[in-house]
Amino acid sequence: MVGSTEKTRYHLATELVYIDGDAVKDNYNAASVPIYQTATFKQSSADGSGGEYDYSRSGNPTRTAVEVHMAKIMKAERAFVVSTGMTALDVILRLVKTGQEVIAGDDLYGGTNRLLTYVSQYNGVKVHNVDTTDPKRVEEKLDPVKTRLVLLESPTNPLIKIADIRSIAARVHEICPSALVVVDNTMMSPYLQNTLELGADIEYHSGTKYLSGHHDLMAGVIGCREQSVGDQLYFVINASGSGLGPFDSWLLLRGVKTLGIRMEKQQSNAMEIAEFLEAQGLKVHYPGLASHPQYELHRSLSSGAGAVLSFETGDVGLSERIVESAKLWGISVSFGCVNSLISMPCKMSHASIPAEIRKQRHLPEDLIRLCVGIEHHEDLINDLARALETAGVQVKRG
Ligand SMILES: Cc1ncc(COP(=O)(O)O)c(C=O)c1O
Ligand SMILES: N[C@@H](CCSC[C@H](N)C(=O)O)C(=O)O
């Protein structure tokens, strides 16, 4: 019902806009996929052999439309849309049983760290946090019997570190044939990086970010390579009721159509801003800069650097003053939206990671994260320059 083995025929920017007419049967040929705002569906008989849908927790035509579309975009055997990005990870973690192990990065979104800590404390699942920029650190923890999941973020949120997804996936599959390689691809979106093609078994996204693009909904997207994995994921989604509602499914489908054009503009703005900050002598983390330690690796995995970057000032108070002096840059968590945002991860998105763990993992307290939108880059740079000056930094103008 929600599967798609259809291969893409056009450039990705075109496929994003082109919704396959067969994804949803509509008697009136509506140009926009209808919102089936219904909980239940009338059946023609009482023997359970009725229509394609019976209850929206189990399936809904608007949800099917976005799932079929996302499967095509992610080149997945099957895709699912769920209520949030964290729900996506929660569903995936249900595939890990007590006694099994997870290997994850040591620079991860704060909420991901929180959920992994929960499963390790209460579900009897050992979680190894390792530096995933070094494939050897992952390999050291692989156990052919116990390892069930290897979870990667690349680039990481918020230090923008890169994992060699291709090599890690190959080694995991060689050493632990029953382990699943899972990539949180939120920071790139399917427009810039296809992790299933790089060897991942499951790719997931916070659809709250680039996929929807306007910060007007919460969503999660999961894509997988194998039908059997898809069956297990669907079981959990139906059993737990985590599928995305019809209206949010419709909003997500609408948002995805403009992903290509938004991402092109956002990352070209991000590059201008990264260069401006680097010219100020600040330590900037952005994989589009040749100074990024994994610049070449990132280029070999993806087709762009994305629109999230972070930089260090060396002084927490100074960072706070910069963030609070910005006007055009909204002080908010989240990223991937048309509006530009500024934040301090240690006090905001990553505040749920205990301070001593943040220290152990070398997450700088003064780090400022910028999530670049589609505004004119000169306005963004001018506003940032003014914020730096207001905070006491002498700015070199180009
Ligand atoms: C990299 C990453 N993955 C997953 C999530 C979780 O997504 P959501 O907020 O949609 O639950 C977030 C942010 O929240 C994130 O930054
Ligand atoms: N209070 C929230 C913070 C959400 S952070 C959202 C996003 N992933 C980001 O990185 O900005 C929480 O504790 O989850």
Coordinates of C-alpha atoms and ligand atoms in Angstrom, one line a residue, residues 109 114 157 209 333-335 349-350 369, ligand 2:
Y109 CA 21.3 16.2 18.5
R114 CA 18.3 11.9 25.6
N157 CA 24.3 18.7 15.0
K209 CA 13.2 20.9 9.3
V333 CA 15.9 26.2 18.1
S334 CA 15.3 24.2 14.9
F335 CA 16.7 24.7 11.4
S349 CA 18.9 22.5 21.6
H350 CA 21.6 20.5 23.5
R369 CA 24.8 27.8 15.7
Ligands
LIG2 N1 13.3 21.9 24.1 C1 13.5 21.0 23.0 C2 14.6 21.6 22.1 C3 14.5 21.2 20.7 S1 15.9 21.4 19.7 C4 15.3 21.3 18.0 C5 16.3 21.0 17.0 N2 16.6 19.7 16.8 C6 17.5 21.8 17.0 O1 18.6 21.2 17.0 O2 17.5 23.0 17.1 C7 13.9 19.7 23.5 O3 14.4 19.5 24.6 O4 13.8 18.7 22.8

